[in-house]
Tab-separated table of C-alpha atoms and ligand atoms in Angstrom:
chain	number	residue	atom	x	y	z
A	1	MET	CA	152.432	93.990	196.875
A	2	THR	CA	155.777	92.339	196.881
A	3	PRO	CA	158.261	92.961	199.659
A	4	GLN	CA	160.957	95.506	197.989
A	5	THR	CA	164.345	95.113	198.462
A	6	ALA	CA	167.306	97.436	197.317
A	7	GLN	CA	168.038	95.492	194.790
A	8	GLN	CA	164.659	95.302	193.036
A	9	PRO	CA	162.431	98.566	193.655
A	10	PRO	CA	158.415	98.235	193.788
A	11	VAL	CA	156.933	99.358	190.959
A	12	PRO	CA	155.164	102.464	191.224
A	13	ALA	CA	151.120	102.525	190.424
A	14	GLY	CA	151.765	106.050	188.826
A	15	GLN	CA	154.034	103.994	186.621
A	16	PRO	CA	155.757	105.632	183.949
A	17	HIS	CA	155.546	108.841	185.323
A	18	PHE	CA	157.050	107.561	188.765
A	19	TYR	CA	159.980	105.892	188.952
A	20	TYR	CA	163.027	104.651	190.823
A	21	LYS	CA	166.202	104.986	189.285
A	22	ASP	CA	169.162	104.642	191.587
A	23	GLY	CA	167.628	103.974	194.652
A	24	GLN	CA	165.545	107.243	194.328
A	25	LEU	CA	162.033	107.538	193.861
A	26	TYR	CA	161.409	110.353	191.101
A	27	VAL	CA	158.119	112.177	189.635
A	28	GLU	CA	159.294	113.287	186.026
A	29	SER	CA	162.705	114.628	186.163
A	30	VAL	CA	163.086	115.537	189.862
A	31	PRO	CA	163.616	113.244	192.788
A	32	LEU	CA	160.468	113.283	194.477
A	33	ALA	CA	162.875	114.227	198.078
A	34	ASP	CA	164.161	117.351	196.866
A	35	LEU	CA	160.518	118.553	196.829
A	36	ALA	CA	160.224	117.272	200.190
A	37	LYS	CA	163.227	119.355	201.217
A	38	THR	CA	162.197	122.135	199.859
A	39	TYR	CA	158.918	122.390	200.945
A	40	GLY	CA	158.659	119.908	203.770
A	41	THR	CA	156.007	117.406	204.543
A	42	PRO	CA	152.927	116.418	204.534
A	43	LEU	CA	152.903	117.227	200.545
A	44	TYR	CA	150.719	116.660	197.981
A	45	VAL	CA	152.568	116.143	194.148
A	46	TYR	CA	151.597	115.762	190.915
A	47	SER	CA	152.871	115.361	187.827
A	48	ARG	CA	151.596	117.652	184.363
A	49	ALA	CA	153.017	114.712	182.391
A	50	ALA	CA	150.533	112.188	184.302
A	51	LEU	CA	147.618	114.327	183.954
A	52	ARG	CA	148.170	114.979	180.256
A	53	ALA	CA	148.343	111.061	179.564
A	54	ALA	CA	145.259	110.440	181.619
A	55	TRP	CA	143.326	112.866	179.629
A	56	GLN	CA	144.727	111.634	176.451
A	57	SER	CA	143.534	107.993	176.823
A	58	TYR	CA	139.812	109.339	177.174
A	59	ALA	CA	140.875	111.877	173.706
A	60	ASP	CA	142.377	108.588	171.905
A	61	ALA	CA	139.399	107.103	172.859
A	62	ILE	CA	137.114	109.517	171.777
A	63	GLY	CA	138.192	110.248	168.074
A	64	SER	CA	136.069	112.088	166.188
A	65	ARG	CA	133.012	111.264	167.911
A	66	LYS	CA	130.765	113.839	169.613
A	67	VAL	CA	131.633	112.996	173.464
A	68	LEU	CA	132.035	115.830	176.049
A	69	VAL	CA	134.476	114.893	178.522
A	70	CYS	CA	133.429	116.709	181.809
A	71	PHE	CA	136.023	116.101	184.326
A	72	GLY	CA	134.404	115.126	187.816
A	73	MET	CA	136.349	118.090	190.221
A	74	LYS	CA	135.482	117.223	193.454
A	75	ALA	CA	138.422	114.662	192.997
A	76	ASN	CA	140.778	117.428	192.524
A	77	SER	CA	139.789	121.226	192.453
A	78	ASN	CA	143.088	122.651	193.135
A	79	LEU	CA	143.134	125.786	190.563
A	80	ALA	CA	146.136	124.465	188.650
A	81	ILE	CA	144.978	121.312	188.221
A	82	ILE	CA	141.513	122.082	186.509
A	83	ASP	CA	143.250	125.276	184.837
A	84	GLU	CA	145.502	122.541	183.165
A	85	PHE	CA	141.836	120.192	182.449
A	86	ALA	CA	140.371	123.447	180.952
A	87	ARG	CA	143.221	123.609	178.957
A	88	LEU	CA	143.561	120.723	177.176
A	89	GLY	CA	139.192	121.549	176.387
A	90	SER	CA	137.740	119.476	179.351
A	91	GLY	CA	134.442	120.606	180.450
A	92	PHE	CA	133.523	120.207	184.357
A	93	ASP	CA	131.198	117.915	186.673
A	94	ILE	CA	130.352	120.566	189.601
A	95	VAL	CA	128.111	119.502	192.759
A	96	SER	CA	128.573	122.876	194.389
A	97	GLY	CA	128.329	126.703	193.973
A	98	GLY	CA	132.306	126.661	195.030
A	99	GLU	CA	133.248	124.638	192.435
A	100	LEU	CA	131.148	126.454	189.579
A	101	ALA	CA	133.487	129.215	191.182
A	102	ARG	CA	136.409	127.117	191.037
A	103	VAL	CA	135.544	126.756	186.493
A	104	LEU	CA	134.808	130.677	186.096
A	105	ALA	CA	137.883	131.484	187.865
A	106	VAL	CA	140.411	129.955	185.653
A	107	GLY	CA	138.453	131.294	182.681
A	108	GLY	CA	136.505	127.771	182.269
A	109	ASP	CA	133.631	127.812	179.532
A	110	PRO	CA	130.594	127.657	181.497
A	111	SER	CA	128.787	125.530	178.355
A	112	LYS	CA	130.722	122.476	179.050
A	113	VAL	CA	129.296	122.752	182.930
A	114	VAL	CA	126.981	119.719	183.952
A	115	PHE	CA	125.988	121.008	187.725
A	116	SER	CA	125.448	117.385	189.322
A	117	GLY	CA	124.453	116.855	193.266
A	118	VAL	CA	121.734	115.802	195.314
A	119	GLY	CA	120.970	119.164	197.473
A	120	LYS	CA	121.390	122.447	195.340
A	121	GLN	CA	120.439	125.214	196.804
A	122	VAL	CA	118.606	128.131	195.487
A	123	TRP	CA	121.742	130.309	195.215
A	124	GLU	CA	123.620	127.852	193.290
A	125	MET	CA	121.022	128.154	190.631
A	126	GLU	CA	121.301	131.211	190.298
A	127	GLN	CA	124.385	131.222	189.552
A	128	ALA	CA	124.831	128.779	187.784
A	129	LEU	CA	121.792	130.055	185.246
A	130	GLN	CA	123.493	133.110	185.311
A	131	ALA	CA	126.859	131.548	184.275
A	132	GLY	CA	125.029	129.561	181.652
A	133	VAL	CA	126.339	125.817	182.698
A	134	LYS	CA	125.360	122.964	179.887
A	135	CYS	CA	123.047	121.858	182.599
A	136	PHE	CA	121.787	120.898	185.411
A	137	ASN	CA	121.597	117.115	186.732
A	138	VAL	CA	118.295	117.222	188.271
A	139	GLU	CA	117.901	113.863	191.666
A	140	SER	CA	114.624	114.504	192.673
A	141	VAL	CA	111.056	115.925	191.561
A	142	PRO	CA	111.341	118.726	194.328
A	143	GLU	CA	114.680	120.327	192.622
A	144	LEU	CA	113.022	120.295	189.247
A	145	GLN	CA	109.517	122.643	191.144
A	146	ARG	CA	112.439	124.849	192.846
A	147	LEU	CA	114.615	124.803	189.804
A	148	SER	CA	111.359	125.919	187.893
A	149	GLU	CA	110.835	128.252	189.837
A	150	VAL	CA	114.425	129.782	189.987
A	151	ALA	CA	114.517	130.448	186.372
A	152	VAL	CA	111.222	131.695	186.044
A	153	ARG	CA	111.710	134.607	188.387
A	154	MET	CA	115.138	135.051	186.511
A	155	GLY	CA	113.309	135.218	183.209
A	156	LYS	CA	115.762	132.100	181.766
A	157	ILE	CA	115.222	128.421	181.057
A	158	ALA	CA	117.013	126.101	182.452
A	159	PRO	CA	118.481	122.932	180.377
A	160	VAL	CA	117.988	119.677	182.636
A	161	SER	CA	118.680	116.239	182.518
A	162	LEU	CA	117.426	114.180	184.552
A	163	ARG	CA	119.496	111.729	186.897
A	164	VAL	CA	118.186	108.426	186.506
A	165	ASN	CA	119.089	105.414	189.013
A	166	PRO	CA	119.330	102.407	187.156
A	167	ASP	CA	119.471	100.202	189.998
A	168	VAL	CA	122.590	98.393	188.885
A	169	ASP	CA	125.682	97.188	191.062
A	170	ALA	CA	128.965	98.857	190.474
A	171	GLN	CA	130.702	96.160	192.068
A	172	THR	CA	132.200	98.706	193.980
A	173	HIS	CA	132.778	99.684	197.946
A	174	PRO	CA	129.416	99.829	199.264
A	175	TYR	CA	130.515	103.479	200.270
A	176	ILE	CA	131.445	104.649	196.923
A	177	SER	CA	128.046	102.582	195.371
A	178	THR	CA	125.837	104.947	194.033
A	179	GLY	CA	123.523	103.726	191.515
A	180	LEU	CA	121.159	101.519	193.433
A	181	LYS	CA	117.871	101.694	194.985
A	182	GLU	CA	118.976	101.974	198.350
A	183	ASN	CA	120.893	105.490	197.494
A	184	LYS	CA	120.291	109.053	197.975
A	185	PHE	CA	121.330	109.736	194.389
A	186	GLY	CA	118.742	109.472	190.954
A	187	ILE	CA	115.472	109.622	190.207
A	188	ALA	CA	113.896	105.967	190.464
A	189	ILE	CA	113.970	104.143	186.924
A	190	GLU	CA	110.638	103.112	187.513
A	191	VAL	CA	109.378	106.480	187.970
A	192	ALA	CA	111.526	108.510	185.859
A	193	LEU	CA	109.153	108.607	182.866
A	194	ALA	CA	106.331	110.285	184.846
A	195	ALA	CA	108.921	112.878	186.353
A	196	TYR	CA	110.519	114.193	182.410
A	197	ALA	CA	106.726	114.511	182.109
A	198	GLN	CA	106.384	116.681	184.613
A	199	ALA	CA	109.968	118.161	183.560
A	200	THR	CA	107.959	119.288	180.036
A	201	ARG	CA	105.165	120.836	181.970
A	202	LEU	CA	107.229	123.090	183.969
A	203	PRO	CA	107.983	126.789	182.286
A	204	GLY	CA	110.945	127.541	183.540
A	205	LEU	CA	112.404	123.939	182.533
A	206	ARG	CA	114.014	122.641	178.852
A	207	VAL	CA	114.636	118.786	178.782
A	208	VAL	CA	118.142	118.291	176.975
A	209	GLY	CA	119.424	114.835	178.221
A	210	VAL	CA	119.248	111.975	180.810
A	211	ASP	CA	122.446	111.115	183.241
A	212	CYS	CA	123.495	108.131	185.566
A	213	HIS	CA	126.524	108.102	187.523
A	214	ILE	CA	126.380	104.717	189.244
A	215	GLY	CA	129.341	104.407	191.479
A	216	SER	CA	133.162	104.882	191.399
A	217	GLN	CA	136.455	102.840	191.166
A	218	ILE	CA	134.333	100.712	188.836
A	219	THR	CA	136.773	98.071	187.084
A	220	GLU	CA	134.106	95.736	184.697
A	221	VAL	CA	132.451	97.477	181.695
A	222	SER	CA	129.039	95.635	182.451
A	223	PRO	CA	127.590	98.095	185.297
A	224	TYR	CA	128.177	100.279	182.429
A	225	LEU	CA	126.424	98.611	179.840
A	226	ASP	CA	123.327	97.519	182.463
A	227	ALA	CA	122.750	101.356	183.433
A	228	LEU	CA	123.525	102.092	179.633
A	229	ASP	CA	120.489	99.607	178.312
A	230	LYS	CA	117.822	101.110	181.032
A	231	LEU	CA	118.815	104.615	179.773
A	232	LEU	CA	118.348	103.749	176.143
A	233	ASP	CA	115.209	101.692	177.114
A	234	LEU	CA	114.135	104.692	178.776
A	235	MET	CA	115.240	107.349	175.867
A	236	ALA	CA	113.106	105.482	173.516
A	237	ALA	CA	109.109	105.614	176.037
A	238	LEU	CA	110.236	109.421	176.276
A	239	LYS	CA	110.496	109.143	172.205
A	240	LYS	CA	107.430	107.514	171.969
A	241	GLU	CA	105.986	110.507	173.967
A	242	GLY	CA	107.871	112.662	171.662
A	243	VAL	CA	110.278	114.161	174.243
A	244	GLU	CA	114.104	113.540	172.238
A	245	LEU	CA	117.152	114.100	174.510
A	246	ALA	CA	120.332	115.873	172.701
A	247	HIS	CA	122.822	114.004	175.326
A	248	LEU	CA	123.343	110.835	177.662
A	249	ASP	CA	125.361	111.342	180.771
A	250	LEU	CA	127.025	108.009	181.468
A	251	GLY	CA	128.306	109.771	184.890
A	252	GLY	CA	132.725	108.767	185.921
A	253	GLY	CA	133.645	106.301	187.858
A	254	LEU	CA	136.225	104.439	185.762
A	255	GLY	CA	138.095	102.888	188.274
A	256	ILE	CA	142.248	103.482	188.366
A	257	ARG	CA	145.133	100.916	190.032
A	258	TYR	CA	145.540	101.071	193.432
A	259	ASP	CA	146.633	97.833	194.185
A	260	ASP	CA	146.758	94.946	191.880
A	261	GLU	CA	143.565	96.090	190.217
A	262	THR	CA	143.059	95.903	186.013
A	263	PRO	CA	142.119	99.665	185.160
A	264	LEU	CA	138.985	100.124	183.317
A	265	ALA	CA	140.593	101.878	179.980
A	266	PRO	CA	138.433	104.659	178.433
A	267	VAL	CA	139.062	102.798	175.069
A	268	THR	CA	137.349	99.639	176.316
A	269	LEU	CA	134.127	101.590	177.843
A	270	LEU	CA	134.522	103.461	174.883
A	271	THR	CA	134.148	101.237	172.096
A	272	ALA	CA	131.616	99.527	174.516
A	273	VAL	CA	129.199	101.882	174.651
A	274	PHE	CA	129.315	103.081	170.860
A	275	GLU	CA	128.411	99.568	169.841
A	276	ARG	CA	125.372	99.512	171.645
A	277	LEU	CA	124.840	103.603	170.447
A	278	GLN	CA	125.329	102.032	167.123
A	279	ALA	CA	123.075	99.063	167.211
A	280	ARG	CA	119.770	100.941	168.370
A	281	GLY	CA	121.176	103.862	165.749
A	282	LEU	CA	121.882	106.254	168.058
A	283	ALA	CA	125.278	106.776	167.203
A	284	HIS	CA	124.303	110.671	166.409
A	285	LEU	CA	123.797	110.803	170.232
A	286	GLN	CA	126.395	113.325	172.382
A	287	LEU	CA	127.829	111.173	174.725
A	288	VAL	CA	128.808	112.946	178.167
A	289	LEU	CA	131.427	111.515	180.614
A	290	GLU	CA	132.324	112.476	184.153
A	291	PRO	CA	135.708	110.872	185.581
A	292	GLY	CA	137.172	112.182	188.228
A	293	ARG	CA	139.698	109.555	189.151
A	294	SER	CA	140.767	108.059	186.416
A	295	LEU	CA	142.044	111.600	185.366
A	296	VAL	CA	143.902	112.460	188.041
A	297	GLY	CA	144.320	109.309	190.830
A	298	ASN	CA	147.244	108.247	189.596
A	299	ALA	CA	149.046	111.938	188.697
A	300	GLY	CA	149.009	112.737	192.390
A	301	VAL	CA	151.218	111.256	195.842
A	302	LEU	CA	150.980	112.332	199.163
A	303	LEU	CA	154.582	112.627	200.933
A	304	THR	CA	155.203	111.750	204.790
A	305	ASP	CA	157.796	111.845	207.105
A	306	VAL	CA	158.558	109.165	209.216
A	307	GLN	CA	158.882	110.647	212.989
A	308	TYR	CA	158.971	107.725	214.618
A	309	LEU	CA	159.340	103.947	214.555
A	310	LYS	CA	157.373	102.483	217.398
A	311	HIS	CA	157.701	98.952	218.489
A	312	THR	CA	155.070	97.346	220.495
A	313	GLU	CA	154.548	94.137	222.158
A	314	ASP	CA	151.411	93.677	218.846
A	315	ARG	CA	152.855	95.315	216.305
A	316	ASP	CA	155.246	97.800	214.609
A	317	PHE	CA	154.101	101.157	214.013
A	318	ALA	CA	155.643	103.617	211.505
A	319	ILE	CA	154.193	107.407	212.981
A	320	VAL	CA	154.153	110.088	209.941
A	321	ASP	CA	153.458	113.352	209.619
A	322	ALA	CA	150.726	112.926	207.297
A	323	GLY	CA	146.999	112.130	208.993
A	324	MET	CA	143.439	111.412	208.357
A	325	ASN	CA	142.781	115.302	207.607
A	326	ASP	CA	145.685	114.588	205.064
A	327	LEU	CA	144.632	111.904	203.194
A	328	MET	CA	140.956	110.417	204.560
A	329	ARG	CA	140.485	107.918	201.797
A	330	PRO	CA	141.701	105.260	204.274
A	331	ALA	CA	139.767	106.322	207.548
A	332	LEU	CA	136.355	106.626	205.635
A	333	TYR	CA	136.319	103.692	203.134
A	334	ASP	CA	138.954	101.366	204.417
A	335	ALA	CA	140.536	102.716	201.180
A	336	TRP	CA	144.035	101.019	200.221
A	337	HIS	CA	147.225	102.726	199.160
A	338	GLY	CA	150.575	101.258	197.855
A	339	VAL	CA	153.840	102.911	200.023
A	340	LEU	CA	156.738	103.864	199.080
A	341	PRO	CA	160.233	105.117	200.227
A	342	VAL	CA	161.636	107.941	198.644
A	343	VAL	CA	164.723	106.656	198.809
A	344	LEU	CA	165.128	103.114	198.914
A	345	SER	CA	167.786	101.701	201.807
A	346	ASP	CA	169.029	98.319	203.161
A	347	VAL	CA	167.878	98.142	206.322
A	348	ALA	CA	165.940	95.291	207.640
A	349	PRO	CA	162.373	94.890	206.258
A	350	VAL	CA	159.481	95.210	209.105
A	351	VAL	CA	155.651	94.616	209.131
A	352	TYR	CA	154.221	98.304	210.014
A	353	GLU	CA	151.012	99.674	210.628
A	354	VAL	CA	151.688	102.956	208.698
A	355	VAL	CA	149.401	106.043	210.671
A	356	GLY	CA	149.604	109.318	211.434
A	357	PRO	CA	149.431	111.771	214.524
A	358	VAL	CA	145.731	112.441	214.540
A	359	CYS	CA	144.429	111.686	218.007
A	360	GLU	CA	141.896	108.868	216.339
A	361	SER	CA	142.279	104.797	216.307
A	362	ALA	CA	140.971	105.808	212.817
A	363	ASP	CA	144.082	107.492	211.679
A	364	TRP	CA	145.992	105.100	209.662
A	365	LEU	CA	147.006	105.775	206.658
A	366	ALA	CA	147.985	101.430	205.592
A	367	HIS	CA	148.157	98.503	207.138
A	368	ASP	CA	150.598	95.325	207.328
A	369	ARG	CA	153.177	96.774	205.171
A	370	GLN	CA	156.922	95.700	204.572
A	371	LEU	CA	158.812	98.384	204.242
A	372	ARG	CA	163.022	98.785	204.801
A	373	ILE	CA	162.498	102.261	206.518
A	374	SER	CA	164.371	104.570	209.099
A	375	GLN	CA	162.967	107.260	211.964
A	376	GLY	CA	163.411	110.781	209.298
A	377	ASP	CA	162.884	108.543	205.812
A	378	THR	CA	160.033	110.325	203.958
A	379	LEU	CA	157.187	108.144	202.423
A	380	ALA	CA	155.246	108.479	199.326
A	381	ILE	CA	151.280	107.614	199.512
A	382	GLU	CA	150.327	106.564	196.174
A	383	SER	CA	147.519	107.139	194.150
A	384	ALA	CA	146.766	110.430	195.961
A	385	GLY	CA	145.491	112.925	193.316
A	386	ALA	CA	141.812	112.293	193.507
A	387	TYR	CA	139.936	112.513	196.439
A	388	GLY	CA	143.182	113.409	198.698
A	389	PHE	CA	143.519	116.807	199.175
A	390	VAL	CA	140.078	118.139	198.510
A	391	MET	CA	138.920	115.903	201.452
A	392	ALA	CA	141.490	117.238	204.152
A	393	GLY	CA	140.531	119.223	207.039
A	394	HIS	CA	141.909	120.908	210.392
A	395	TYR	CA	141.404	118.091	212.476
A	396	ASN	CA	143.600	118.401	215.690
A	397	SER	CA	144.750	121.801	214.193
A	398	ARG	CA	146.626	120.612	212.143
A	399	GLY	CA	147.082	123.061	208.781
A	400	ARG	CA	146.225	121.598	205.235
A	401	PRO	CA	149.425	120.597	203.305
A	402	ALA	CA	151.394	122.575	200.640
A	403	GLU	CA	150.537	121.153	197.085
A	404	VAL	CA	153.272	121.215	194.188
A	405	LEU	CA	152.573	120.313	190.363
A	406	VAL	CA	156.151	118.615	188.891
A	407	ASP	CA	156.627	119.521	184.874
A	408	GLY	CA	160.036	118.153	183.523
A	409	SER	CA	162.211	119.078	185.251
A	410	ASP	CA	160.771	122.212	186.729
A	411	TRP	CA	157.719	122.538	189.732
A	412	HIS	CA	155.119	125.113	190.507
A	413	LEU	CA	154.049	125.060	194.308
A	414	VAL	CA	150.445	125.687	193.542
A	415	ARG	CA	149.389	125.585	197.174
A	416	GLN	CA	151.202	127.027	199.842
A	417	ARG	CA	151.467	125.024	203.274
A	418	GLU	CA	148.395	126.409	205.603
A	419	THR	CA	150.005	128.013	208.437
A	420	PHE	CA	148.529	129.076	211.921
A	421	GLU	CA	146.779	132.102	210.630
A	422	ASP	CA	144.942	130.168	207.825
A	423	LEU	CA	143.327	128.235	210.998
A	424	ILE	CA	141.985	130.847	212.798
A	425	ARG	CA	140.508	133.539	210.027
A	426	GLY	CA	137.357	134.186	210.770
A	427	GLU	CA	137.527	132.872	214.300
A	428	GLN	CA	136.627	135.309	217.274
A	429	MET	CA	137.197	135.541	221.356
A	430	LEU	CA	134.296	136.649	222.744
A	431	PRO	CA	134.258	140.391	223.967
A	432	ARG	CA	135.732	141.017	227.441
B	501	PLP	C1	131.431	112.115	191.966
B	501	PLP	C2	131.270	111.613	191.034
B	501	PLP	C3	131.688	111.852	189.623
B	501	PLP	C4	133.340	111.296	189.896
B	501	PLP	O1	133.301	109.872	190.125
B	501	PLP	P1	135.019	109.198	189.762
B	501	PLP	O2	134.784	107.710	190.308
B	501	PLP	O3	136.155	110.434	190.392
B	501	PLP	O4	135.180	109.111	188.200
B	501	PLP	C5	131.388	111.669	188.644
B	501	PLP	N1	130.441	112.301	188.498
B	501	PLP	C6	129.264	112.337	189.567
B	501	PLP	C7	127.605	112.672	189.915
B	501	PLP	C8	130.184	112.378	190.493
B	501	PLP	O5	128.733	112.601	192.015
């Protein structure tokens, strides 16, 4: 990160929708300081234009080809966000019954929903069969058996893909790598043929596709192509057995810029993928993608106020009012997020540990950041649109932040700040 000065503002990760003008950080046409003042902090702020631009980068890359984009909604499942994507034509990759209920709540099309996840429960299968999802991405043989039983009992046929674990290295953080042998996800590619044979024999199932999801924050195209090759070999073997698949799902995982990464553009991925499909005579195949982070990550920031600047012999701490319960990624993944002052200042720069108020040493948001800040200033934690609010919790009896969606010079409060009543809802003291 380049040290910021009042004369030379830093470049926000979410540009062009987040930018400095006259020393103030804006989202679209709204100064972020105004939102912090109106709603308080911590506050998640999203840009509708940034969401649309991210969607458009997929739409442009797809052109007229047969691709279904299913937003990996665990990245951000606020109703306003998924409603926006549904209206843009997106399908959804869900990992729970709760996520399906959200899709249905905004009037999303269940026939564009794929259901992933290693631990699907009976009620979740029933709910998804009732809704009529496009496909279950099945992650184990016992799941195949359970799904078939549930479908038979309901008098339905469950469309299935097997989530294959292609054993490729996504070259990303081990906690967000999912396509290696040692991960819990998917069915090992070596036994996939046998699992498909079993699936075709089960009465409640119809085999429709193949699926993989190799990890997250991937910035190279090669791991996708390695996985694709393995899936295409599997499809060829299946074809010999008389099993024809209608779609191939390459999962999500496209990386974004947090610091100085070069993100993997959808057009780069799709051009390479369709070249392979063409070469193998499979251009007619429907491709499914499940991007999460790349659709929302840089469309959001987390605003937080500096409570105290605490000088110790060892370090300088900027103690802010957002903690690991509001944004867990640094504590969970050692993740790097940019930190920008919402109003630029000329005070002397100091290298800070940016930490929250939660009683844990893991409660930090950023290490070693040179900042020109004073007590009471508002900071924007960048790239917080994905895996931000959705991972927020109540630890230390802290209510979860409010969320605002900016649209040009307008904004909408899309989730209220939680109150004490929200925190204790459903709790009960023992009878006296
Ligand atoms: C998390 C997840 C996604 C989305 O991943 P991103 O890295 O956010 O694009 C897609 N598919 C599955 C199965 C997932 O678990």
